[in-house]
């Protein structure tokens, strides 16, 4: 199967959470980590999130440092990577920041998405139908490969992280472990879904202190 190099990037609290029980956006990364994340975005061809993250965080998914955007332009690239949302039912709000004009946006939907919703979203984004009930990530990876995407950064949330790992579509996971405790039995962790029968194994590729936390890059073992 032809697919981009895929890495998950996430910020995790000391107690293993990526958000709180209300699923609000929590600033977990240190300023030093945010700077690295921005660089990783700038070096990627596309950034993908699940619709849960769009509805919770309303992210822009853009490169924040103007120098990094200028560097991309010097390389003949658009200032920002392509934004991709896995959105089975085409629920992305029409005023979502991910649909603003800062970057190209691809919304991947399933066959269950309503035609009317798709038509409205088509005015602001490129729509890809992949999968019957849920977005078929393998089909989406092939679509992105054909669209020239060679490096894909997955920025959560926990459900989309789970499916990427389950389907064997992840090459690396970069986690920033931060010195904060969020608490909450129901707060999401890096990966949700059902437990794997056999745990998926990763090995440490690199490890770096970035302010009040540690960034570890894990590659598939
Ligand atoms: N700390 C961090 O680095 C990050 C934290 N977050 C947090 O994560 C939470 C959102 O995570 P989740 O609710 O798990 O939502 P999510 O962002 O993982 O989206 C899940 C949704 O995507 C859709 N989807 C379509 N195709 C799918 C497929 N093949 N597999 C899985 N899902 C598919 C489904 O509707 C599913 O409910 C928020 O609280 C957000 O703040 C999100 C990103 C990064
Ligand atoms: N790296 C990182 N650290 C945190 O502390 C975070 N909360 C997140 N969240 C991710 O970044 C998205 C927001 O992007 P914009 O700043 O709006 O461009 C958010 O939706 C999560 O995917 N990441």
XYZ file of N, CA and C and ligand atoms in Angstrom:
730
model
N 0.841 -1.209 0.000
C 0.000 0.000 0.000
C 0.876 1.260 0.000
N 0.550 2.189 -0.881
C 1.310 3.447 -0.925
C 0.658 4.458 0.019
N 1.445 4.902 0.971
C 0.910 5.878 1.927
C 2.019 6.803 2.391
N 1.627 7.983 2.927
C 2.661 8.889 3.451
C 3.331 8.304 4.686
N 4.487 8.864 5.053
C 5.074 8.618 6.375
C 4.118 9.278 7.367
N 3.700 8.507 8.377
C 2.687 9.022 9.308
C 3.277 9.091 10.718
N 3.187 10.264 11.329
C 3.560 10.339 12.742
C 2.473 11.051 13.530
N 2.235 10.513 14.739
C 1.281 11.143 15.656
C 2.068 12.102 16.530
N 1.541 13.305 16.736
C 2.132 14.214 17.727
C 1.086 14.537 18.775
N 1.456 14.426 20.033
C 0.493 14.721 21.082
C 1.194 15.237 22.333
N 0.441 15.994 23.117
C 0.946 16.458 24.414
C 0.128 15.772 25.491
N 0.829 15.185 26.457
C 0.194 14.356 27.476
C 0.588 14.865 28.859
N -0.375 14.874 29.780
C -0.064 15.338 31.142
C 0.671 14.243 31.920
N 1.155 14.629 33.093
C 1.870 13.696 33.978
C 1.020 12.469 34.275
N -0.300 12.667 34.355
C -1.208 11.551 34.637
C -1.814 10.967 33.350
N -1.174 11.224 32.234
C -1.528 10.497 31.008
C -2.709 11.018 30.217
N -3.179 12.226 30.505
C -4.369 12.755 29.802
C -3.965 13.698 28.671
N -4.815 13.733 27.647
C -4.570 14.706 26.571
C -5.572 15.866 26.646
N -6.522 15.764 27.564
C -7.526 16.812 27.744
C -8.195 16.550 29.093
N -9.217 17.351 29.423
C -9.918 17.102 30.686
C -11.249 16.378 30.424
N -11.999 16.143 31.496
C -13.258 15.385 31.344
C -14.280 16.114 30.483
N -14.173 17.436 30.406
C -15.112 18.193 29.564
C -14.626 18.237 28.117
N -13.517 17.575 27.867
C -12.896 17.517 26.537
C -12.596 18.913 25.999
N -12.180 19.802 26.943
C -11.784 21.148 26.508
C -10.329 21.126 26.095
N -9.942 22.101 25.299
C -8.531 22.196 24.921
C -7.726 22.639 26.145
N -6.730 21.855 26.514
C -5.871 22.190 27.653
C -4.469 22.455 27.123
N -3.861 23.548 27.605
C -2.484 23.838 27.182
C -1.553 22.916 27.964
N -1.100 21.878 27.319
C -0.255 20.875 27.983
C 1.211 21.095 27.594
N 1.452 21.454 26.359
C 2.828 21.674 25.893
C 3.460 22.881 26.578
N 4.764 22.819 26.743
C 5.523 23.988 27.208
C 5.751 24.898 25.989
N 6.113 26.178 26.203
C 6.408 27.041 25.054
C 7.494 26.430 24.170
N 8.479 25.777 24.798
C 9.575 25.152 24.027
C 9.024 24.036 23.135
N 8.059 23.262 23.677
C 7.481 22.187 22.862
C 6.624 22.770 21.733
N 5.846 23.805 22.039
C 5.018 24.416 20.980
C 5.896 24.861 19.804
N 7.104 25.384 20.121
C 8.002 25.819 19.041
C 8.420 24.630 18.173
N 8.683 23.491 18.804
C 9.067 22.292 18.031
C 7.864 21.795 17.221
N 6.689 21.806 17.851
C 5.477 21.344 17.151
C 5.238 22.198 15.901
N 5.471 23.509 16.052
C 5.276 24.411 14.910
C 6.232 24.037 13.771
N 7.467 23.692 14.133
C 8.472 23.297 13.135
C 8.050 21.976 12.463
N 7.538 21.064 13.282
C 7.083 19.774 12.728
C 5.917 19.987 11.760
N 5.017 20.917 12.112
C 3.926 21.248 11.187
C 4.498 21.771 9.874
N 5.474 22.703 10.008
C 6.049 23.330 8.805
C 6.751 22.310 7.919
N 7.264 21.245 8.520
C 7.985 20.221 7.751
C 7.051 19.146 7.199
N 5.760 19.245 7.525
C 4.811 18.219 7.068
C 4.060 18.697 5.824
N 3.585 17.727 5.052
C 2.775 18.094 3.883
C 1.314 18.276 4.280
N 0.893 17.558 5.321
C -0.498 17.671 5.765
C -0.595 17.376 7.251
N -1.650 17.938 7.870
C -1.926 17.724 9.301
C -3.348 17.183 9.402
N -3.524 16.073 10.097
C -4.856 15.458 10.186
C -5.347 15.431 11.629
N -6.635 15.708 11.809
C -7.290 15.508 13.114
C -8.636 14.820 12.886
N -9.191 14.265 13.974
C -10.545 13.716 13.923
C -11.562 14.823 14.170
N -12.811 14.560 13.799
C -13.860 15.567 13.972
C -14.065 15.899 15.462
N -13.792 14.930 16.351
C -13.926 15.192 17.789
C -13.042 16.361 18.202
N -11.849 16.402 17.661
C -10.909 17.487 17.975
C -11.387 18.811 17.377
N -11.943 18.759 16.182
C -12.473 20.007 15.579
C -13.606 20.546 16.450
N -14.507 19.649 16.899
C -15.657 20.108 17.686
C -15.221 20.585 19.083
N -14.191 19.956 19.651
C -13.732 20.356 21.002
C -12.855 21.601 20.969
N -11.913 21.628 20.033
C -10.838 22.645 20.092
C -10.994 23.769 19.070
N -11.742 23.513 18.017
C -11.822 24.453 16.888
C -10.418 24.913 16.454
N -9.549 23.964 16.107
C -8.149 24.335 15.790
C -8.005 24.994 14.424
N -6.893 25.739 14.284
C -6.580 26.331 12.971
C -5.675 25.392 12.181
N -4.803 24.687 12.893
C -3.856 23.749 12.279
C -2.950 24.441 11.260
N -2.467 25.603 11.644
C -1.571 26.351 10.765
C -0.192 26.508 11.413
N 0.778 26.910 10.601
C 2.121 27.197 11.115
C 2.082 28.610 11.692
N 2.491 28.735 12.948
C 2.353 30.029 13.631
C 3.523 30.986 13.378
N 4.743 30.444 13.252
C 5.935 31.289 13.093
C 6.046 31.758 11.629
N 5.973 33.087 11.388
C 6.016 33.577 10.000
C 7.301 33.180 9.261
N 8.437 33.076 10.012
C 9.702 32.665 9.362
C 9.565 31.262 8.768
N 8.867 30.384 9.493
C 8.694 29.007 9.002
C 7.775 28.985 7.779
N 6.760 29.852 7.791
C 5.863 29.916 6.617
C 6.636 30.443 5.412
N 7.462 31.474 5.661
C 8.271 32.041 4.553
C 9.237 31.011 3.987
N 9.829 30.214 4.867
C 10.756 29.169 4.430
C 10.041 28.164 3.520
N 8.803 27.818 3.878
C 8.022 26.904 3.026
C 7.804 27.529 1.646
N 7.486 28.820 1.644
C 7.234 29.492 0.363
C 8.508 29.508 -0.487
N 9.651 29.754 0.181
C 10.942 29.720 -0.541
C 11.170 28.358 -1.191
N 10.640 27.312 -0.555
C 10.802 25.954 -1.105
C 9.752 25.633 -2.170
N 8.929 26.626 -2.522
C 7.899 26.423 -3.539
C 6.641 25.768 -2.995
N 6.478 25.806 -1.656
C 5.291 25.190 -1.023
C 4.310 26.284 -0.617
N 3.044 25.924 -0.385
C 2.132 26.914 0.201
C 2.575 27.211 1.636
N 2.210 28.376 2.191
C 2.689 28.741 3.534
C 2.308 27.726 4.622
N 1.170 27.091 4.454
C 0.714 26.117 5.449
C 0.479 24.757 4.809
N 0.680 23.681 5.587
C 0.368 22.343 5.061
C -1.136 22.185 4.818
N -1.480 21.146 4.090
C -2.897 20.811 3.864
C -3.492 20.358 5.204
N -4.725 20.762 5.479
C -5.403 20.316 6.700
C -6.397 19.214 6.318
N -6.424 18.154 7.097
C -7.309 17.027 6.780
C -8.142 16.707 8.021
N -9.459 16.554 7.842
C -10.332 16.183 8.957
C -11.024 14.861 8.625
N -10.929 13.886 9.525
C -11.684 12.629 9.374
C -13.046 12.867 10.007
N -14.061 12.983 9.178
C -15.366 13.479 9.616
C -16.461 12.635 8.949
N -16.694 11.434 9.474
C -17.601 10.463 8.838
C -18.935 11.068 8.384
N -19.539 11.910 9.241
C -20.898 12.399 8.951
C -20.915 13.853 8.468
N -19.788 14.359 8.057
C -19.699 15.746 7.556
C -20.249 16.742 8.584
N -19.770 16.602 9.841
C -20.273 17.467 10.923
C -19.432 18.716 11.120
N -18.374 18.896 10.326
C -17.522 20.070 10.519
C -18.375 21.343 10.417
N -18.409 22.178 11.466
C -19.214 23.408 11.396
C -18.706 24.321 10.273
N -19.638 24.988 9.600
C -19.231 25.814 8.454
C -18.381 27.004 8.880
N -18.477 27.360 10.186
C -17.627 28.466 10.664
C -16.379 27.959 11.394
N -16.063 26.692 11.237
C -14.873 26.142 11.895
C -13.622 26.825 11.358
N -12.668 27.057 12.261
C -11.420 27.743 11.844
C -10.622 26.909 10.835
N -10.831 25.596 10.882
C -10.090 24.735 9.965
C -10.556 24.946 8.507
N -11.674 25.669 8.349
C -12.170 25.959 6.993
C -11.787 27.365 6.536
N -10.992 28.078 7.356
C -10.642 29.435 6.931
C -9.706 29.383 5.715
N -9.393 30.558 5.182
C -8.662 30.584 3.906
C -7.137 30.452 4.067
N -6.664 30.172 5.278
C -5.212 30.109 5.504
C -4.553 28.932 4.800
N -5.314 27.875 4.545
C -4.710 26.670 3.946
C -5.788 25.858 3.229
N -5.309 24.959 2.384
C -6.219 24.026 1.716
C -6.736 23.027 2.771
N -8.008 22.660 2.691
C -8.566 21.706 3.656
C -9.266 20.569 2.930
N -8.980 19.356 3.380
C -9.650 18.161 2.853
C -10.530 17.607 3.974
N -11.818 17.430 3.706
C -12.698 16.787 4.682
C -13.003 15.384 4.159
N -12.583 14.379 4.917
C -12.848 12.995 4.511
C -14.124 12.533 5.195
N -15.098 12.108 4.404
C -16.388 11.678 4.953
C -16.647 10.223 4.546
N -17.673 9.634 5.167
C -18.062 8.271 4.777
C -19.303 8.360 3.886
N -19.753 7.211 3.396
C -20.947 7.190 2.541
C -22.200 7.565 3.313
N -22.097 7.581 4.664
C -23.271 7.931 5.489
C -23.490 9.439 5.579
N -22.540 10.230 5.122
C -22.681 11.693 5.246
C -23.805 12.187 4.335
N -24.603 13.132 4.855
C -25.735 13.677 4.081
C -25.253 14.533 2.920
N -25.899 14.356 1.762
C -25.526 15.100 0.560
C -25.577 16.604 0.759
N -26.586 17.048 1.508
C -26.749 18.499 1.709
C -25.569 19.093 2.487
N -25.136 18.350 3.525
C -23.972 18.794 4.320
C -22.723 18.842 3.435
N -22.607 17.803 2.599
C -21.420 17.734 1.734
C -21.403 18.939 0.787
N -22.543 19.261 0.203
C -22.608 20.388 -0.743
C -22.176 21.687 -0.071
N -22.629 21.896 1.180
C -22.275 23.136 1.897
C -20.773 23.178 2.176
N -20.242 22.029 2.600
C -18.808 21.990 2.930
C -17.944 22.150 1.689
N -18.488 21.697 0.553
C -17.728 21.761 -0.702
C -17.363 23.196 -1.088
N -18.151 24.157 -0.572
C -17.852 25.561 -0.887
C -16.558 26.009 -0.207
N -16.164 25.278 0.836
C -14.993 25.723 1.619
C -13.864 24.709 1.668
N -14.131 23.492 1.248
C -13.109 22.441 1.371
C -13.275 21.414 0.261
N -12.225 20.594 0.156
C -12.267 19.485 -0.797
C -12.879 18.292 -0.045
N -13.845 17.618 -0.655
C -14.492 16.497 0.038
C -14.034 15.178 -0.576
N -13.662 14.242 0.284
C -13.285 12.903 -0.175
C -14.226 11.912 0.498
N -14.896 11.087 -0.284
C -15.743 10.048 0.315
C -14.908 8.773 0.373
N -14.663 8.296 1.596
C -13.833 7.099 1.777
C -14.421 6.275 2.914
N -14.996 5.142 2.611
C -15.532 4.275 3.668
C -17.040 4.299 3.755
N -17.603 3.174 4.217
C -19.058 3.030 4.286
C -19.642 3.751 5.512
N -19.229 3.325 6.699
C -19.780 3.910 7.925
C -18.860 4.928 8.577
N -17.582 4.638 8.489
C -16.560 5.512 9.075
C -15.562 5.826 7.989
N -14.737 6.814 8.225
C -13.709 7.120 7.233
C -12.726 5.941 7.174
N -12.523 5.424 5.987
C -11.567 4.332 5.771
C -10.179 4.976 5.653
N -9.404 4.833 6.726
C -8.125 5.555 6.773
C -7.136 5.054 5.719
N -7.208 3.753 5.399
C -6.276 3.237 4.378
C -6.588 3.879 3.019
N -7.889 3.948 2.706
C -8.282 4.580 1.434
C -7.892 6.061 1.443
N -8.058 6.696 2.605
C -7.690 8.112 2.713
C -6.178 8.296 2.529
N -5.394 7.365 3.092
C -3.930 7.465 2.944
C -3.547 7.373 1.469
N -4.210 6.489 0.723
C -3.905 6.357 -0.710
C -4.282 7.633 -1.458
N -5.432 8.202 -1.074
C -5.876 9.453 -1.697
C -4.832 10.553 -1.443
N -4.370 10.638 -0.199
C -3.404 11.686 0.137
C -2.073 11.454 -0.589
N -1.674 10.199 -0.687
C -0.440 9.880 -1.426
C -0.572 10.360 -2.878
N -1.708 10.043 -3.490
C -1.920 10.448 -4.880
C -1.968 11.972 -5.020
N -2.345 12.647 -3.919
C -2.393 14.120 -3.943
C -1.011 14.715 -3.618
N 0.006 13.870 -3.502
C 1.367 14.373 -3.294
C 1.780 14.497 -1.839
N 0.950 14.009 -0.929
C 1.298 14.104 0.501
C 2.243 12.957 0.849
N 3.440 13.329 1.312
C 4.443 12.304 1.653
C 4.703 12.229 3.156
N 4.391 13.320 3.876
C 4.599 13.322 5.333
C 3.327 13.849 6.002
N 2.697 12.988 6.798
C 1.435 13.352 7.440
C 1.603 13.391 8.956
N 1.223 14.525 9.528
C 1.272 14.691 10.986
C -0.150 14.510 11.514
N -0.346 13.545 12.400
C -1.673 13.319 12.989
C -1.673 13.982 14.358
N -2.598 14.915 14.555
C -2.634 15.661 15.828
C -3.873 15.319 16.649
N -4.245 14.054 16.674
C -5.307 13.582 17.565
C -6.691 13.685 16.979
N -7.671 13.417 17.857
C -7.558 13.081 19.273
C -7.390 11.577 19.492
N -7.892 11.135 20.635
C -7.586 9.783 21.085
C -8.228 8.708 20.202
N -9.387 8.995 19.648
C -10.085 7.972 18.847
C -9.406 7.787 17.490
N -9.018 8.888 16.897
C -8.361 8.779 15.581
C -6.956 8.192 15.776
N -6.286 8.538 16.881
C -4.976 7.935 17.173
C -5.122 6.415 17.247
N -6.197 5.966 17.915
C -6.440 4.524 18.071
C -6.548 3.834 16.700
N -7.370 4.390 15.828
C -7.579 3.706 14.536
C -6.305 3.696 13.701
N -5.561 4.798 13.733
C -4.292 4.814 12.976
C -3.374 3.691 13.458
N -3.274 3.523 14.787
C -2.389 2.477 15.327
C -2.962 1.094 15.008
N -4.261 0.936 15.201
C -4.909 -0.366 14.977
C -4.713 -0.831 13.537
N -4.789 0.099 12.617
C -4.683 -0.277 11.205
C -3.230 -0.329 10.710
N -2.297 -0.174 11.611
C -0.877 -0.288 11.244
C -0.413 0.835 10.331
N -0.955 2.028 10.577
C -0.646 3.153 9.689
C 0.320 4.156 10.319
N 0.886 3.807 11.478
C 1.733 4.778 12.191
C 3.206 4.363 12.138
N 4.061 5.285 11.759
C 5.506 5.021 11.746
C 6.166 5.496 13.032
N 5.733 6.658 13.517
C 6.330 7.214 14.746
C 5.258 7.909 15.592
N 5.521 7.943 16.881
C 4.656 8.728 17.778
C 5.568 9.661 18.567
N 5.280 10.963 18.487
C 6.045 11.918 19.298
C 5.133 12.407 20.414
N 5.573 12.181 21.647
C 4.758 12.576 22.802
C 5.545 13.562 23.655
N 4.892 14.660 23.998
C 5.481 15.577 24.976
C 4.803 15.292 26.312
N 5.571 14.797 27.295
C 5.051 14.496 28.625
C 5.283 15.720 29.500
N 4.186 16.323 29.949
C 4.274 17.613 30.638
C 4.090 17.481 32.151
N 4.713 18.391 32.882
C 4.635 18.345 34.342
C 3.362 18.938 34.900
N 2.221 18.522 34.359
C 0.945 18.955 34.950
C 0.058 17.731 35.178
N -0.792 17.834 36.192
C -1.757 16.749 36.444
C -3.138 17.284 36.100
N -3.857 16.580 35.225
C -5.197 17.037 34.821
C -6.277 16.311 35.623
N -6.084 15.026 35.876
C -7.070 14.254 36.639
C -8.325 13.942 35.845
N -9.204 13.144 36.435
C -10.476 12.831 35.781
C -10.446 11.452 35.127
N -11.207 10.521 35.728
C -11.203 9.146 35.208
C -11.639 9.104 33.750
N -12.498 10.040 33.366
C -13.018 9.991 31.989
C -12.294 10.925 31.028
N -11.249 11.570 31.512
C -10.489 12.454 30.605
C -9.767 11.601 29.561
N -9.773 12.032 28.281
C -9.166 11.185 27.242
C -7.651 11.042 27.387
N -7.172 9.874 27.020
C -5.731 9.603 27.013
C -5.255 9.572 25.558
N -3.981 9.284 25.364
C -3.407 9.341 24.002
C -4.156 8.461 23.005
N -4.615 7.300 23.491
C -5.273 6.328 22.605
C -6.515 5.790 23.300
N -7.666 5.797 22.615
C -8.878 5.230 23.228
C -9.207 3.893 22.563
N -10.449 3.631 22.274
C -10.841 2.384 21.606
C -10.771 1.194 22.545
N -10.721 -0.002 21.939
C -10.650 -1.234 22.747
C -9.189 -1.629 22.925
N -8.881 -2.264 24.058
C -7.496 -2.713 24.267
C -7.085 -3.678 23.164
N -5.832 -3.579 22.739
C -5.324 -4.505 21.731
C -5.074 -5.867 22.396
N -5.360 -6.953 21.687
C -5.085 -8.289 22.237
C -3.604 -8.413 22.574
N -2.780 -7.920 21.658
C -1.337 -7.902 21.891
C -0.908 -6.438 21.817
N -0.289 -5.914 22.887
C 0.100 -4.492 22.851
C 1.008 -4.180 21.658
N 0.798 -3.016 21.069
C 1.629 -2.601 19.941
C 2.933 -2.040 20.514
N 4.061 -2.481 19.959
C 5.347 -2.123 20.569
C 6.078 -1.020 19.808
N 6.599 -0.077 20.564
C 7.414 0.995 19.994
C 8.749 1.045 20.732
N 9.766 1.602 20.088
C 11.054 1.784 20.775
C 11.439 3.266 20.747
N 12.251 3.654 21.724
C 12.629 5.067 21.812
C 13.603 5.419 20.689
N 13.277 6.481 19.957
C 14.187 6.966 18.906
C 14.989 8.156 19.434
N 14.306 9.050 20.157
C 15.011 10.186 20.756
C 14.249 10.696 21.961
N 14.929 11.488 22.756
C 14.353 11.955 24.012
C 14.998 13.308 24.337
N 14.170 14.293 24.681
C 14.716 15.647 24.863
C 13.908 16.410 25.910
N 14.592 17.077 26.850
C 13.872 17.926 27.802
C 13.542 19.241 27.111
N 12.275 19.641 27.169
C 11.839 20.894 26.534
C 11.046 21.695 27.557
N 11.716 22.553 28.335
C 11.027 23.274 29.401
C 10.605 22.274 30.462
N 9.358 22.429 30.965
C 8.917 21.553 32.052
C 8.265 20.269 31.521
N 9.009 19.556 30.738
C 8.498 18.293 30.194
C 9.542 17.614 29.323
N 9.189 16.428 28.859
C 10.120 15.635 28.055
C 9.430 15.209 26.765
N 10.107 15.425 25.646
C 9.548 14.967 24.359
C 10.254 13.665 23.980
N 9.467 12.639 23.742
C 10.022 11.346 23.333
C 9.462 10.989 21.957
N 10.368 10.633 21.051
C 9.910 10.129 19.747
C 10.034 8.607 19.802
N 8.922 7.940 19.539
C 8.858 6.475 19.538
C 8.704 5.985 18.095
N 9.506 4.990 17.708
C 9.283 4.425 16.368
C 8.831 2.974 16.522
N 8.159 2.482 15.517
C 7.571 1.138 15.574
C 8.676 0.100 15.765
N 8.453 -0.851 16.667
C 9.472 -1.870 16.958
C 9.250 -3.075 16.044
N -3.144 17.137 23.956
C -3.143 16.916 22.674
O -2.071 16.831 22.069
C -4.426 16.784 21.929
C -5.623 16.691 22.594
N -6.787 16.520 21.906
C -8.037 16.346 22.658
O -8.653 15.133 22.260
C -10.065 15.239 22.407
C -10.742 14.787 21.148
O -10.488 13.420 20.950
P -11.661 12.429 20.530
O -12.909 12.847 21.196
O -11.170 11.051 20.736
O -11.895 12.769 18.986
P -11.025 12.588 17.648
O -10.451 13.894 17.296
O -10.143 11.408 17.720
O -12.183 12.312 16.597
C -12.903 11.102 16.656
C -14.038 11.124 15.668
O -13.513 11.083 14.342
C -14.442 10.451 13.508
N -13.801 9.407 12.703
C -13.993 9.260 11.376
N -13.345 8.208 10.917
C -12.733 7.656 11.971
C -11.920 6.511 12.097
N -11.606 5.745 11.053
N -11.463 6.200 13.309
C -11.752 6.973 14.393
N -12.544 8.070 14.340
C -13.020 8.401 13.117
C -15.518 9.810 14.392
O -16.674 10.624 14.316
C -14.926 9.908 15.772
O -15.902 10.087 16.753
C -10.349 16.687 22.746
O -10.601 16.782 24.129
C -9.061 17.418 22.382
O -8.879 18.554 23.182
C -6.799 16.448 20.547
C -5.641 16.545 19.845
C -4.360 16.694 20.478
N 1.142 19.931 20.811
C 0.025 20.261 21.465
N 0.087 20.664 22.758
C -1.025 20.961 23.438
O -0.907 21.352 24.693
C -2.274 20.882 22.806
N -3.402 21.199 23.493
C -2.294 20.477 21.452
N -3.445 20.392 20.792
C -3.496 20.201 19.368
O -3.263 21.421 18.665
C -4.471 21.846 18.024
C -4.633 23.355 18.046
O -4.037 23.882 16.905
P -4.034 25.461 16.584
O -3.188 26.109 17.622
O -5.438 25.962 16.626
O -3.415 25.572 15.235
C -5.542 21.124 18.778
O -6.741 20.970 18.085
C -4.887 19.772 18.997
O -4.838 19.004 17.828
N -1.144 20.163 20.810
